[in-house]
mmCIF file of N, CA and C and ligand atoms in Angstrom:
data_model
loop_
_atom_site.group_PDB
_atom_site.id
_atom_site.type_symbol
_atom_site.label_atom_id
_atom_site.label_comp_id
_atom_site.label_asym_id
_atom_site.label_seq_id
_atom_site.Cartn_x
_atom_site.Cartn_y
_atom_site.Cartn_z
ATOM 1 N N UNK A 1 0.834 -1.205 0.000
ATOM 2 C CA UNK A 1 0.000 0.000 0.000
ATOM 3 C C UNK A 1 0.870 1.257 0.000
ATOM 4 N N UNK A 2 0.442 2.218 -0.773
ATOM 5 C CA UNK A 2 1.145 3.499 -0.790
ATOM 6 C C UNK A 2 0.160 4.590 -0.383
ATOM 7 N N UNK A 3 0.652 5.481 0.424
ATOM 8 C CA UNK A 3 -0.196 6.609 0.798
ATOM 9 C C UNK A 3 0.224 7.815 -0.026
ATOM 10 N N UNK A 4 -0.706 8.418 -0.674
ATOM 11 C CA UNK A 4 -0.425 9.649 -1.408
ATOM 12 C C UNK A 4 -1.190 10.792 -0.780
ATOM 13 N N UNK A 5 -0.552 11.907 -0.796
ATOM 14 C CA UNK A 5 -1.262 13.120 -0.401
ATOM 15 C C UNK A 5 -1.849 13.676 -1.687
ATOM 16 N N UNK A 6 -3.131 13.848 -1.689
ATOM 17 C CA UNK A 6 -3.786 14.372 -2.887
ATOM 18 C C UNK A 6 -4.295 15.783 -2.611
ATOM 19 N N UNK A 7 -4.307 16.544 -3.675
ATOM 20 C CA UNK A 7 -4.822 17.902 -3.528
ATOM 21 C C UNK A 7 -5.867 18.159 -4.602
ATOM 22 N N UNK A 8 -6.951 18.775 -4.193
ATOM 23 C CA UNK A 8 -7.984 19.157 -5.152
ATOM 24 C C UNK A 8 -7.630 20.553 -5.641
ATOM 25 N N UNK A 9 -7.426 20.690 -6.953
ATOM 26 C CA UNK A 9 -6.998 21.993 -7.455
ATOM 27 C C UNK A 9 -8.158 22.979 -7.515
ATOM 28 N N UNK A 10 -9.363 22.495 -7.270
ATOM 29 C CA UNK A 10 -10.502 23.415 -7.280
ATOM 30 C C UNK A 10 -10.739 24.053 -5.921
ATOM 31 N N UNK A 11 -10.814 23.225 -4.889
ATOM 32 C CA UNK A 11 -11.087 23.815 -3.577
ATOM 33 C C UNK A 11 -9.853 23.774 -2.674
ATOM 34 N N UNK A 12 -8.746 23.275 -3.219
ATOM 35 C CA UNK A 12 -7.453 23.296 -2.541
ATOM 36 C C UNK A 12 -7.388 22.505 -1.250
ATOM 37 N N UNK A 13 -8.327 21.569 -1.093
ATOM 38 C CA UNK A 13 -8.268 20.724 0.082
ATOM 39 C C UNK A 13 -7.233 19.622 -0.178
ATOM 40 N N UNK A 14 -6.512 19.238 0.834
ATOM 41 C CA UNK A 14 -5.596 18.104 0.665
ATOM 42 C C UNK A 14 -6.088 16.953 1.534
ATOM 43 N N UNK A 15 -5.892 15.755 1.039
ATOM 44 C CA UNK A 15 -6.297 14.594 1.823
ATOM 45 C C UNK A 15 -5.413 13.412 1.458
ATOM 46 N N UNK A 16 -5.325 12.484 2.374
ATOM 47 C CA UNK A 16 -4.511 11.294 2.138
ATOM 48 C C UNK A 16 -5.373 10.206 1.537
ATOM 49 N N UNK A 17 -4.756 9.479 0.634
ATOM 50 C CA UNK A 17 -5.487 8.381 0.049
ATOM 51 C C UNK A 17 -4.548 7.196 -0.142
ATOM 52 N N UNK A 18 -5.074 6.007 0.082
ATOM 53 C CA UNK A 18 -4.241 4.810 -0.019
ATOM 54 C C UNK A 18 -4.465 4.111 -1.350
ATOM 55 N N UNK A 19 -3.383 3.640 -1.935
ATOM 56 C CA UNK A 19 -3.469 2.879 -3.176
ATOM 57 C C UNK A 19 -2.619 1.632 -3.024
ATOM 58 N N UNK A 20 -3.034 0.583 -3.714
ATOM 59 C CA UNK A 20 -2.249 -0.640 -3.585
ATOM 60 C C UNK A 20 -0.889 -0.483 -4.258
ATOM 61 N N UNK A 21 -0.873 0.211 -5.396
ATOM 62 C CA UNK A 21 0.398 0.477 -6.080
ATOM 63 C C UNK A 21 0.331 1.874 -6.672
ATOM 64 N N UNK A 22 1.450 2.346 -7.150
ATOM 65 C CA UNK A 22 1.429 3.661 -7.780
ATOM 66 C C UNK A 22 0.669 3.595 -9.102
ATOM 67 N N UNK A 23 0.657 2.409 -9.689
ATOM 68 C CA UNK A 23 -0.084 2.249 -10.951
ATOM 69 C C UNK A 23 -1.580 2.370 -10.718
ATOM 70 N N UNK A 24 -1.998 1.901 -9.567
ATOM 71 C CA UNK A 24 -3.424 1.984 -9.276
ATOM 72 C C UNK A 24 -3.881 3.444 -9.240
ATOM 73 N N UNK A 25 -3.023 4.269 -8.702
ATOM 74 C CA UNK A 25 -3.352 5.694 -8.678
ATOM 75 C C UNK A 25 -3.553 6.220 -10.094
ATOM 76 N N UNK A 26 -2.585 5.885 -10.971
ATOM 77 C CA UNK A 26 -2.669 6.337 -12.363
ATOM 78 C C UNK A 26 -3.950 5.830 -13.031
ATOM 79 N N UNK A 27 -4.243 4.561 -12.737
ATOM 80 C CA UNK A 27 -5.407 3.925 -13.353
ATOM 81 C C UNK A 27 -6.701 4.619 -12.908
ATOM 82 N N UNK A 28 -6.816 4.816 -11.606
ATOM 83 C CA UNK A 28 -8.020 5.452 -11.076
ATOM 84 C C UNK A 28 -8.158 6.876 -11.606
ATOM 85 N N UNK A 29 -7.007 7.522 -11.734
ATOM 86 C CA UNK A 29 -7.031 8.908 -12.204
ATOM 87 C C UNK A 29 -7.519 8.943 -13.646
ATOM 88 N N UNK A 30 -6.988 8.015 -14.459
ATOM 89 C CA UNK A 30 -7.364 7.948 -15.869
ATOM 90 C C UNK A 30 -8.852 7.657 -16.015
ATOM 91 N N UNK A 31 -9.338 6.762 -15.194
ATOM 92 C CA UNK A 31 -10.750 6.378 -15.287
ATOM 93 C C UNK A 31 -11.658 7.378 -14.597
ATOM 94 N N UNK A 32 -11.056 8.452 -14.102
ATOM 95 C CA UNK A 32 -11.801 9.502 -13.408
ATOM 96 C C UNK A 32 -12.545 8.956 -12.186
ATOM 97 N N UNK A 33 -11.877 8.053 -11.505
ATOM 98 C CA UNK A 33 -12.448 7.543 -10.257
ATOM 99 C C UNK A 33 -11.922 8.315 -9.047
ATOM 100 N N UNK A 34 -11.020 9.222 -9.342
ATOM 101 C CA UNK A 34 -10.482 10.004 -8.226
ATOM 102 C C UNK A 34 -11.229 11.316 -8.173
ATOM 103 N N UNK A 35 -11.902 11.541 -7.086
ATOM 104 C CA UNK A 35 -12.523 12.853 -6.968
ATOM 105 C C UNK A 35 -12.395 13.405 -5.564
ATOM 106 N N UNK A 36 -12.591 14.695 -5.490
ATOM 107 C CA UNK A 36 -12.441 15.400 -4.237
ATOM 108 C C UNK A 36 -13.622 15.061 -3.337
ATOM 109 N N UNK A 37 -13.348 14.737 -2.100
ATOM 110 C CA UNK A 37 -14.448 14.346 -1.207
ATOM 111 C C UNK A 37 -15.247 15.550 -0.731
ATOM 112 N N UNK A 38 -14.743 16.741 -1.003
ATOM 113 C CA UNK A 38 -15.478 17.941 -0.587
ATOM 114 C C UNK A 38 -16.347 18.452 -1.732
ATOM 115 N N UNK A 39 -15.724 18.701 -2.881
ATOM 116 C CA UNK A 39 -16.478 19.331 -3.964
ATOM 117 C C UNK A 39 -16.711 18.389 -5.136
ATOM 118 N N UNK A 40 -16.252 17.147 -4.998
ATOM 119 C CA UNK A 40 -16.478 16.154 -6.040
ATOM 120 C C UNK A 40 -15.725 16.415 -7.344
ATOM 121 N N UNK A 41 -14.880 17.415 -7.332
ATOM 122 C CA UNK A 41 -14.143 17.750 -8.546
ATOM 123 C C UNK A 41 -13.211 16.605 -8.932
ATOM 124 N N UNK A 42 -13.009 16.458 -10.230
ATOM 125 C CA UNK A 42 -12.086 15.424 -10.706
ATOM 126 C C UNK A 42 -10.655 15.958 -10.825
ATOM 127 N N UNK A 43 -10.508 17.255 -10.557
ATOM 128 C CA UNK A 43 -9.172 17.848 -10.646
ATOM 129 C C UNK A 43 -8.363 17.564 -9.385
ATOM 130 N N UNK A 44 -8.097 16.300 -9.203
ATOM 131 C CA UNK A 44 -7.344 15.878 -8.032
ATOM 132 C C UNK A 44 -5.955 15.448 -8.477
ATOM 133 N N UNK A 45 -4.964 16.001 -7.841
ATOM 134 C CA UNK A 45 -3.583 15.702 -8.222
ATOM 135 C C UNK A 45 -2.820 15.198 -7.016
ATOM 136 N N UNK A 46 -1.729 14.524 -7.323
ATOM 137 C CA UNK A 46 -0.824 14.154 -6.248
ATOM 138 C C UNK A 46 -0.171 15.441 -5.755
ATOM 139 N N UNK A 47 -0.233 15.684 -4.482
ATOM 140 C CA UNK A 47 0.393 16.893 -3.954
ATOM 141 C C UNK A 47 1.897 16.683 -3.917
ATOM 142 N N UNK A 48 2.617 17.748 -4.210
ATOM 143 C CA UNK A 48 4.066 17.635 -4.165
ATOM 144 C C UNK A 48 4.508 17.488 -2.726
ATOM 145 N N UNK A 49 5.464 16.634 -2.545
ATOM 146 C CA UNK A 49 6.006 16.453 -1.202
ATOM 147 C C UNK A 49 6.727 17.732 -0.783
ATOM 148 N N UNK A 50 6.344 18.250 0.333
ATOM 149 C CA UNK A 50 7.062 19.430 0.807
ATOM 150 C C UNK A 50 7.827 19.034 2.064
ATOM 151 N N UNK A 51 8.875 19.767 2.349
ATOM 152 C CA UNK A 51 9.658 19.418 3.537
ATOM 153 C C UNK A 51 8.785 19.475 4.782
ATOM 154 N N UNK A 52 8.977 18.555 5.646
ATOM 155 C CA UNK A 52 8.176 18.548 6.857
ATOM 156 C C UNK A 52 8.919 19.218 7.990
ATOM 157 N N UNK A 53 8.162 19.758 8.859
ATOM 158 C CA UNK A 53 8.735 20.397 10.038
ATOM 159 C C UNK A 53 8.094 19.748 11.244
ATOM 160 N N UNK A 54 8.888 19.400 12.182
ATOM 161 C CA UNK A 54 8.347 18.813 13.392
ATOM 162 C C UNK A 54 8.364 19.824 14.518
ATOM 163 N N UNK A 55 7.222 20.010 15.111
ATOM 164 C CA UNK A 55 7.137 20.960 16.220
ATOM 165 C C UNK A 55 6.861 20.202 17.514
ATOM 166 N N UNK A 56 7.699 20.350 18.482
ATOM 167 C CA UNK A 56 7.391 19.739 19.780
ATOM 168 C C UNK A 56 6.121 20.369 20.344
ATOM 169 N N UNK A 57 5.435 19.619 21.199
ATOM 170 C CA UNK A 57 4.153 20.093 21.728
ATOM 171 C C UNK A 57 4.251 21.430 22.453
ATOM 172 N N UNK A 58 5.345 21.574 23.207
ATOM 173 C CA UNK A 58 5.448 22.803 24.003
ATOM 174 C C UNK A 58 6.148 23.939 23.245
ATOM 175 N N UNK A 59 6.288 23.743 21.961
ATOM 176 C CA UNK A 59 6.980 24.720 21.145
ATOM 177 C C UNK A 59 6.137 25.973 21.004
ATOM 178 N N UNK A 60 6.700 27.076 21.368
ATOM 179 C CA UNK A 60 5.980 28.322 21.194
ATOM 180 C C UNK A 60 6.490 28.994 19.937
ATOM 181 N N UNK A 61 5.646 29.012 18.966
ATOM 182 C CA UNK A 61 6.033 29.469 17.632
ATOM 183 C C UNK A 61 6.614 30.884 17.654
ATOM 184 N N UNK A 62 5.881 31.783 18.274
ATOM 185 C CA UNK A 62 6.307 33.179 18.202
ATOM 186 C C UNK A 62 7.660 33.404 18.874
ATOM 187 N N UNK A 63 7.806 32.820 20.085
ATOM 188 C CA UNK A 63 9.070 32.995 20.806
ATOM 189 C C UNK A 63 10.247 32.562 19.956
ATOM 190 N N UNK A 64 10.132 31.356 19.448
ATOM 191 C CA UNK A 64 11.234 30.805 18.689
ATOM 192 C C UNK A 64 11.512 31.632 17.441
ATOM 193 N N UNK A 65 10.453 32.101 16.814
ATOM 194 C CA UNK A 65 10.652 32.898 15.613
ATOM 195 C C UNK A 65 11.328 34.216 15.924
ATOM 196 N N UNK A 66 10.934 34.796 17.057
ATOM 197 C CA UNK A 66 11.555 36.053 17.457
ATOM 198 C C UNK A 66 13.042 35.821 17.744
ATOM 199 N N UNK A 67 13.308 34.723 18.458
ATOM 200 C CA UNK A 67 14.699 34.385 18.764
ATOM 201 C C UNK A 67 15.519 34.226 17.490
ATOM 202 N N UNK A 68 14.926 33.500 16.565
ATOM 203 C CA UNK A 68 15.609 33.227 15.318
ATOM 204 C C UNK A 68 15.869 34.541 14.573
ATOM 205 N N UNK A 69 14.856 35.380 14.575
ATOM 206 C CA UNK A 69 14.955 36.667 13.904
ATOM 207 C C UNK A 69 16.055 37.513 14.543
ATOM 208 N N UNK A 70 16.075 37.506 15.885
ATOM 209 C CA UNK A 70 17.090 38.270 16.600
ATOM 210 C C UNK A 70 18.477 37.769 16.267
ATOM 211 N N UNK A 71 18.616 36.446 16.280
ATOM 212 C CA UNK A 71 19.917 35.854 15.982
ATOM 213 C C UNK A 71 20.364 36.222 14.579
ATOM 214 N N UNK A 72 19.427 36.107 13.646
ATOM 215 C CA UNK A 72 19.762 36.428 12.267
ATOM 216 C C UNK A 72 20.199 37.881 12.166
ATOM 217 N N UNK A 73 19.451 38.742 12.840
ATOM 218 C CA UNK A 73 19.791 40.156 12.826
ATOM 219 C C UNK A 73 21.176 40.415 13.400
ATOM 220 N N UNK A 74 21.491 39.708 14.481
ATOM 221 C CA UNK A 74 22.811 39.878 15.094
ATOM 222 C C UNK A 74 23.917 39.503 14.122
ATOM 223 N N UNK A 75 23.689 38.394 13.436
ATOM 224 C CA UNK A 75 24.687 37.947 12.467
ATOM 225 C C UNK A 75 24.842 38.982 11.362
ATOM 226 N N UNK A 76 23.705 39.468 10.893
ATOM 227 C CA UNK A 76 23.752 40.460 9.816
ATOM 228 C C UNK A 76 24.452 41.724 10.292
ATOM 229 N N UNK A 77 24.157 42.124 11.523
ATOM 230 C CA UNK A 77 24.791 43.340 12.047
ATOM 231 C C UNK A 77 26.303 43.181 12.166
ATOM 232 N N UNK A 78 26.721 41.994 12.596
ATOM 233 C CA UNK A 78 28.157 41.732 12.687
ATOM 234 C C UNK A 78 28.795 41.808 11.308
ATOM 235 N N UNK A 79 28.100 41.233 10.374
ATOM 236 C CA UNK A 79 28.536 41.203 8.995
ATOM 237 C C UNK A 79 28.640 42.639 8.470
ATOM 238 N N UNK A 80 27.616 43.432 8.809
ATOM 239 C CA UNK A 80 27.608 44.819 8.368
ATOM 240 C C UNK A 80 28.795 45.584 8.937
ATOM 241 N N UNK A 81 29.081 45.331 10.211
ATOM 242 C CA UNK A 81 30.207 46.015 10.848
ATOM 243 C C UNK A 81 31.491 45.698 10.113
ATOM 244 N N UNK A 82 31.647 44.419 9.792
ATOM 245 C CA UNK A 82 32.827 43.969 9.084
ATOM 246 C C UNK A 82 32.933 44.675 7.732
ATOM 247 N N UNK A 83 31.816 44.747 7.055
ATOM 248 C CA UNK A 83 31.823 45.361 5.726
ATOM 249 C C UNK A 83 32.107 46.856 5.816
ATOM 250 N N UNK A 84 31.474 47.495 6.807
ATOM 251 C CA UNK A 84 31.699 48.928 6.965
ATOM 252 C C UNK A 84 33.170 49.230 7.239
ATOM 253 N N UNK A 85 33.806 48.326 7.969
ATOM 254 C CA UNK A 85 35.199 48.519 8.335
ATOM 255 C C UNK A 85 36.135 48.246 7.155
ATOM 256 N N UNK A 86 35.792 47.253 6.385
ATOM 257 C CA UNK A 86 36.719 46.782 5.360
ATOM 258 C C UNK A 86 36.373 47.172 3.927
ATOM 259 N N UNK A 87 35.207 47.746 3.766
ATOM 260 C CA UNK A 87 34.798 48.115 2.418
ATOM 261 C C UNK A 87 34.482 49.609 2.374
ATOM 262 N N UNK A 88 34.660 50.184 1.207
ATOM 263 C CA UNK A 88 34.287 51.583 1.042
ATOM 264 C C UNK A 88 32.859 51.693 0.564
ATOM 265 N N UNK A 89 32.109 52.549 1.239
ATOM 266 C CA UNK A 89 30.734 52.740 0.823
ATOM 267 C C UNK A 89 30.683 53.703 -0.361
ATOM 268 N N UNK A 90 30.107 53.246 -1.458
ATOM 269 C CA UNK A 90 30.039 54.104 -2.642
ATOM 270 C C UNK A 90 28.604 54.438 -3.022
ATOM 271 N N UNK A 91 27.672 53.971 -2.218
ATOM 272 C CA UNK A 91 26.272 54.301 -2.438
ATOM 273 C C UNK A 91 25.783 53.917 -3.813
ATOM 274 N N UNK A 92 25.130 54.872 -4.469
ATOM 275 C CA UNK A 92 24.547 54.560 -5.776
ATOM 276 C C UNK A 92 25.597 54.511 -6.884
ATOM 277 N N UNK A 93 26.835 54.852 -6.561
ATOM 278 C CA UNK A 93 27.895 54.753 -7.564
ATOM 279 C C UNK A 93 28.474 53.350 -7.657
ATOM 280 N N UNK A 94 27.820 52.433 -6.992
ATOM 281 C CA UNK A 94 28.351 51.074 -6.896
ATOM 282 C C UNK A 94 28.719 50.478 -8.253
ATOM 283 N N UNK A 95 27.782 50.560 -9.193
ATOM 284 C CA UNK A 95 28.010 49.961 -10.512
ATOM 285 C C UNK A 95 29.194 50.630 -11.199
ATOM 286 N N UNK A 96 29.212 51.963 -11.147
ATOM 287 C CA UNK A 96 30.297 52.728 -11.766
ATOM 288 C C UNK A 96 31.643 52.361 -11.148
ATOM 289 N N UNK A 97 31.670 52.341 -9.830
ATOM 290 C CA UNK A 97 32.922 52.042 -9.124
ATOM 291 C C UNK A 97 33.384 50.612 -9.400
ATOM 292 N N UNK A 98 32.416 49.695 -9.388
ATOM 293 C CA UNK A 98 32.774 48.295 -9.634
ATOM 294 C C UNK A 98 33.396 48.148 -11.015
ATOM 295 N N UNK A 99 32.780 48.850 -11.995
ATOM 296 C CA UNK A 99 33.313 48.785 -13.352
ATOM 297 C C UNK A 99 34.701 49.404 -13.432
ATOM 298 N N UNK A 100 34.885 50.547 -12.783
ATOM 299 C CA UNK A 100 36.184 51.213 -12.929
ATOM 300 C C UNK A 100 37.286 50.409 -12.254
ATOM 301 N N UNK A 101 36.953 49.754 -11.153
ATOM 302 C CA UNK A 101 37.967 48.905 -10.531
ATOM 303 C C UNK A 101 38.281 47.730 -11.453
ATOM 304 N N UNK A 102 37.225 47.182 -12.036
ATOM 305 C CA UNK A 102 37.381 45.998 -12.877
ATOM 306 C C UNK A 102 38.127 46.325 -14.169
ATOM 307 N N UNK A 103 37.736 47.388 -14.854
ATOM 308 C CA UNK A 103 38.298 47.658 -16.179
ATOM 309 C C UNK A 103 39.601 48.438 -16.140
ATOM 310 N N UNK A 104 39.688 49.410 -15.218
ATOM 311 C CA UNK A 104 40.891 50.245 -15.207
ATOM 312 C C UNK A 104 41.937 49.685 -14.267
ATOM 313 N N UNK A 105 41.653 48.500 -13.765
ATOM 314 C CA UNK A 105 42.560 47.918 -12.789
ATOM 315 C C UNK A 105 42.911 48.926 -11.706
ATOM 316 N N UNK A 106 41.915 49.732 -11.410
ATOM 317 C CA UNK A 106 42.108 50.754 -10.393
ATOM 318 C C UNK A 106 42.543 50.073 -9.105
ATOM 319 N N UNK A 107 43.621 50.594 -8.564
ATOM 320 C CA UNK A 107 44.087 50.000 -7.321
ATOM 321 C C UNK A 107 43.150 50.405 -6.195
ATOM 322 N N UNK A 108 42.533 49.440 -5.633
ATOM 323 C CA UNK A 108 41.647 49.719 -4.522
ATOM 324 C C UNK A 108 42.002 48.774 -3.393
ATOM 325 N N UNK A 109 42.501 49.336 -2.335
ATOM 326 C CA UNK A 109 42.906 48.468 -1.228
ATOM 327 C C UNK A 109 41.713 47.837 -0.538
ATOM 328 N N UNK A 110 40.572 48.451 -0.756
ATOM 329 C CA UNK A 110 39.379 47.936 -0.096
ATOM 330 C C UNK A 110 38.347 47.526 -1.124
ATOM 331 N N UNK A 111 37.478 46.679 -0.723
ATOM 332 C CA UNK A 111 36.338 46.366 -1.560
ATOM 333 C C UNK A 111 35.344 47.498 -1.462
ATOM 334 N N UNK A 112 34.315 47.432 -2.230
ATOM 335 C CA UNK A 112 33.313 48.488 -2.155
ATOM 336 C C UNK A 112 31.956 47.870 -1.888
ATOM 337 N N UNK A 113 31.103 48.678 -1.317
ATOM 338 C CA UNK A 113 29.716 48.234 -1.214
ATOM 339 C C UNK A 113 28.805 49.415 -1.459
ATOM 340 N N UNK A 114 27.642 49.131 -1.939
ATOM 341 C CA UNK A 114 26.712 50.197 -2.251
ATOM 342 C C UNK A 114 25.433 49.612 -2.793
ATOM 343 N N UNK A 115 24.655 50.442 -3.406
ATOM 344 C CA UNK A 115 23.360 49.973 -3.880
ATOM 345 C C UNK A 115 23.352 49.834 -5.396
ATOM 346 N N UNK A 116 22.623 48.846 -5.847
ATOM 347 C CA UNK A 116 22.478 48.615 -7.279
ATOM 348 C C UNK A 116 21.170 47.878 -7.504
ATOM 349 N N UNK A 117 20.659 48.000 -8.694
ATOM 350 C CA UNK A 117 19.428 47.279 -8.989
ATOM 351 C C UNK A 117 19.786 45.870 -9.444
ATOM 352 N N UNK A 118 18.774 45.020 -9.446
ATOM 353 C CA UNK A 118 18.988 43.642 -9.891
ATOM 354 C C UNK A 118 19.522 43.611 -11.316
ATOM 355 N N UNK A 119 18.983 44.514 -12.157
ATOM 356 C CA UNK A 119 19.402 44.555 -13.555
ATOM 357 C C UNK A 119 20.891 44.926 -13.650
ATOM 358 N N UNK A 120 21.273 45.910 -12.824
ATOM 359 C CA UNK A 120 22.681 46.318 -12.794
ATOM 360 C C UNK A 120 23.573 45.132 -12.474
ATOM 361 N N UNK A 121 23.177 44.401 -11.443
ATOM 362 C CA UNK A 121 23.997 43.282 -10.998
ATOM 363 C C UNK A 121 24.074 42.202 -12.066
ATOM 364 N N UNK A 122 22.981 42.047 -12.787
ATOM 365 C CA UNK A 122 22.956 41.053 -13.862
ATOM 366 C C UNK A 122 23.942 41.467 -14.955
ATOM 367 N N UNK A 123 23.908 42.751 -15.301
ATOM 368 C CA UNK A 123 24.831 43.261 -16.323
ATOM 369 C C UNK A 123 26.278 43.076 -15.892
ATOM 370 N N UNK A 124 26.540 43.418 -14.638
ATOM 371 C CA UNK A 124 27.905 43.264 -14.126
ATOM 372 C C UNK A 124 28.350 41.809 -14.238
ATOM 373 N N UNK A 125 27.439 40.932 -13.893
ATOM 374 C CA UNK A 125 27.767 39.514 -13.927
ATOM 375 C C UNK A 125 28.125 39.087 -15.345
ATOM 376 N N UNK A 126 27.332 39.599 -16.310
ATOM 377 C CA UNK A 126 27.595 39.265 -17.704
ATOM 378 C C UNK A 126 28.949 39.787 -18.152
ATOM 379 N N UNK A 127 29.407 40.864 -17.524
ATOM 380 C CA UNK A 127 30.716 41.419 -17.857
ATOM 381 C C UNK A 127 31.821 40.740 -17.063
ATOM 382 N N UNK A 128 31.449 39.779 -16.272
ATOM 383 C CA UNK A 128 32.454 39.040 -15.514
ATOM 384 C C UNK A 128 32.810 39.685 -14.187
ATOM 385 N N UNK A 129 31.961 40.607 -13.769
ATOM 386 C CA UNK A 129 32.207 41.250 -12.479
ATOM 387 C C UNK A 129 31.286 40.616 -11.449
ATOM 388 N N UNK A 130 31.891 39.828 -10.597
ATOM 389 C CA UNK A 130 31.084 39.113 -9.621
ATOM 390 C C UNK A 130 30.770 40.002 -8.426
ATOM 391 N N UNK A 131 29.513 40.111 -8.137
ATOM 392 C CA UNK A 131 29.112 40.867 -6.952
ATOM 393 C C UNK A 131 28.365 39.926 -6.020
ATOM 394 N N UNK A 132 28.194 40.386 -4.850
ATOM 395 C CA UNK A 132 27.495 39.545 -3.893
ATOM 396 C C UNK A 132 26.383 40.348 -3.255
ATOM 397 N N UNK A 133 25.222 39.751 -3.214
ATOM 398 C CA UNK A 133 24.119 40.422 -2.533
ATOM 399 C C UNK A 133 24.207 40.085 -1.062
ATOM 400 N N UNK A 134 24.122 41.072 -0.231
ATOM 401 C CA UNK A 134 24.176 40.778 1.192
ATOM 402 C C UNK A 134 22.928 41.310 1.876
ATOM 403 N N UNK A 135 22.489 40.568 2.858
ATOM 404 C CA UNK A 135 21.318 41.061 3.592
ATOM 405 C C UNK A 135 21.718 42.290 4.399
ATOM 406 N N UNK A 136 20.817 43.198 4.526
ATOM 407 C CA UNK A 136 21.154 44.438 5.224
ATOM 408 C C UNK A 136 20.019 44.830 6.139
ATOM 409 N N UNK A 137 20.326 45.098 7.370
ATOM 410 C CA UNK A 137 19.283 45.588 8.265
ATOM 411 C C UNK A 137 19.660 46.979 8.739
ATOM 412 N N UNK A 138 18.664 47.700 9.157
ATOM 413 C CA UNK A 138 18.927 49.048 9.645
ATOM 414 C C UNK A 138 19.711 48.946 10.947
ATOM 415 N N UNK A 139 20.831 49.607 10.965
ATOM 416 C CA UNK A 139 21.693 49.533 12.138
ATOM 417 C C UNK A 139 21.416 50.734 13.029
ATOM 418 N N UNK A 140 20.821 50.471 14.170
ATOM 419 C CA UNK A 140 20.466 51.575 15.063
ATOM 420 C C UNK A 140 21.554 51.864 16.082
ATOM 421 N N UNK A 141 22.639 51.119 16.012
ATOM 422 C CA UNK A 141 23.645 51.271 17.057
ATOM 423 C C UNK A 141 24.569 52.463 16.828
ATOM 424 N N UNK A 142 24.578 53.003 15.613
ATOM 425 C CA UNK A 142 25.408 54.217 15.471
ATOM 426 C C UNK A 142 24.681 55.353 14.788
HETATM 427 ZN ZN1 ZN B 201 -12.392 19.967 -4.076
#
């Protein structure tokens, strides 16, 4: 026996259904014997397996999420400090500066960071200039 998670694409309900083999599922589907137990629709599909998450009973969702968020923020802030110390901020001139360092072999003892649009970054990438997107949070400490 195989258990499949099925989803009705009409009313979006999901339910488990047992089949003797995977072929049986195909057969029933072809013969239109598979229907939604709520709305009777025949648009029933095998639901894609999604990663499962296990939550302990005493798990408090909000607390843990806040903790996780705080931790992530701390990491980002540390990262930001490092970047601020070791990179030159060029703001909206980022694309221009990146190009001039790349093409003119401009000696730059430091890396640069600044703002650019996704399209800009794509263009840079096509020119062989690798950039890195970094998460950024508002730093209230200075
Ligand atoms: Zn349905």
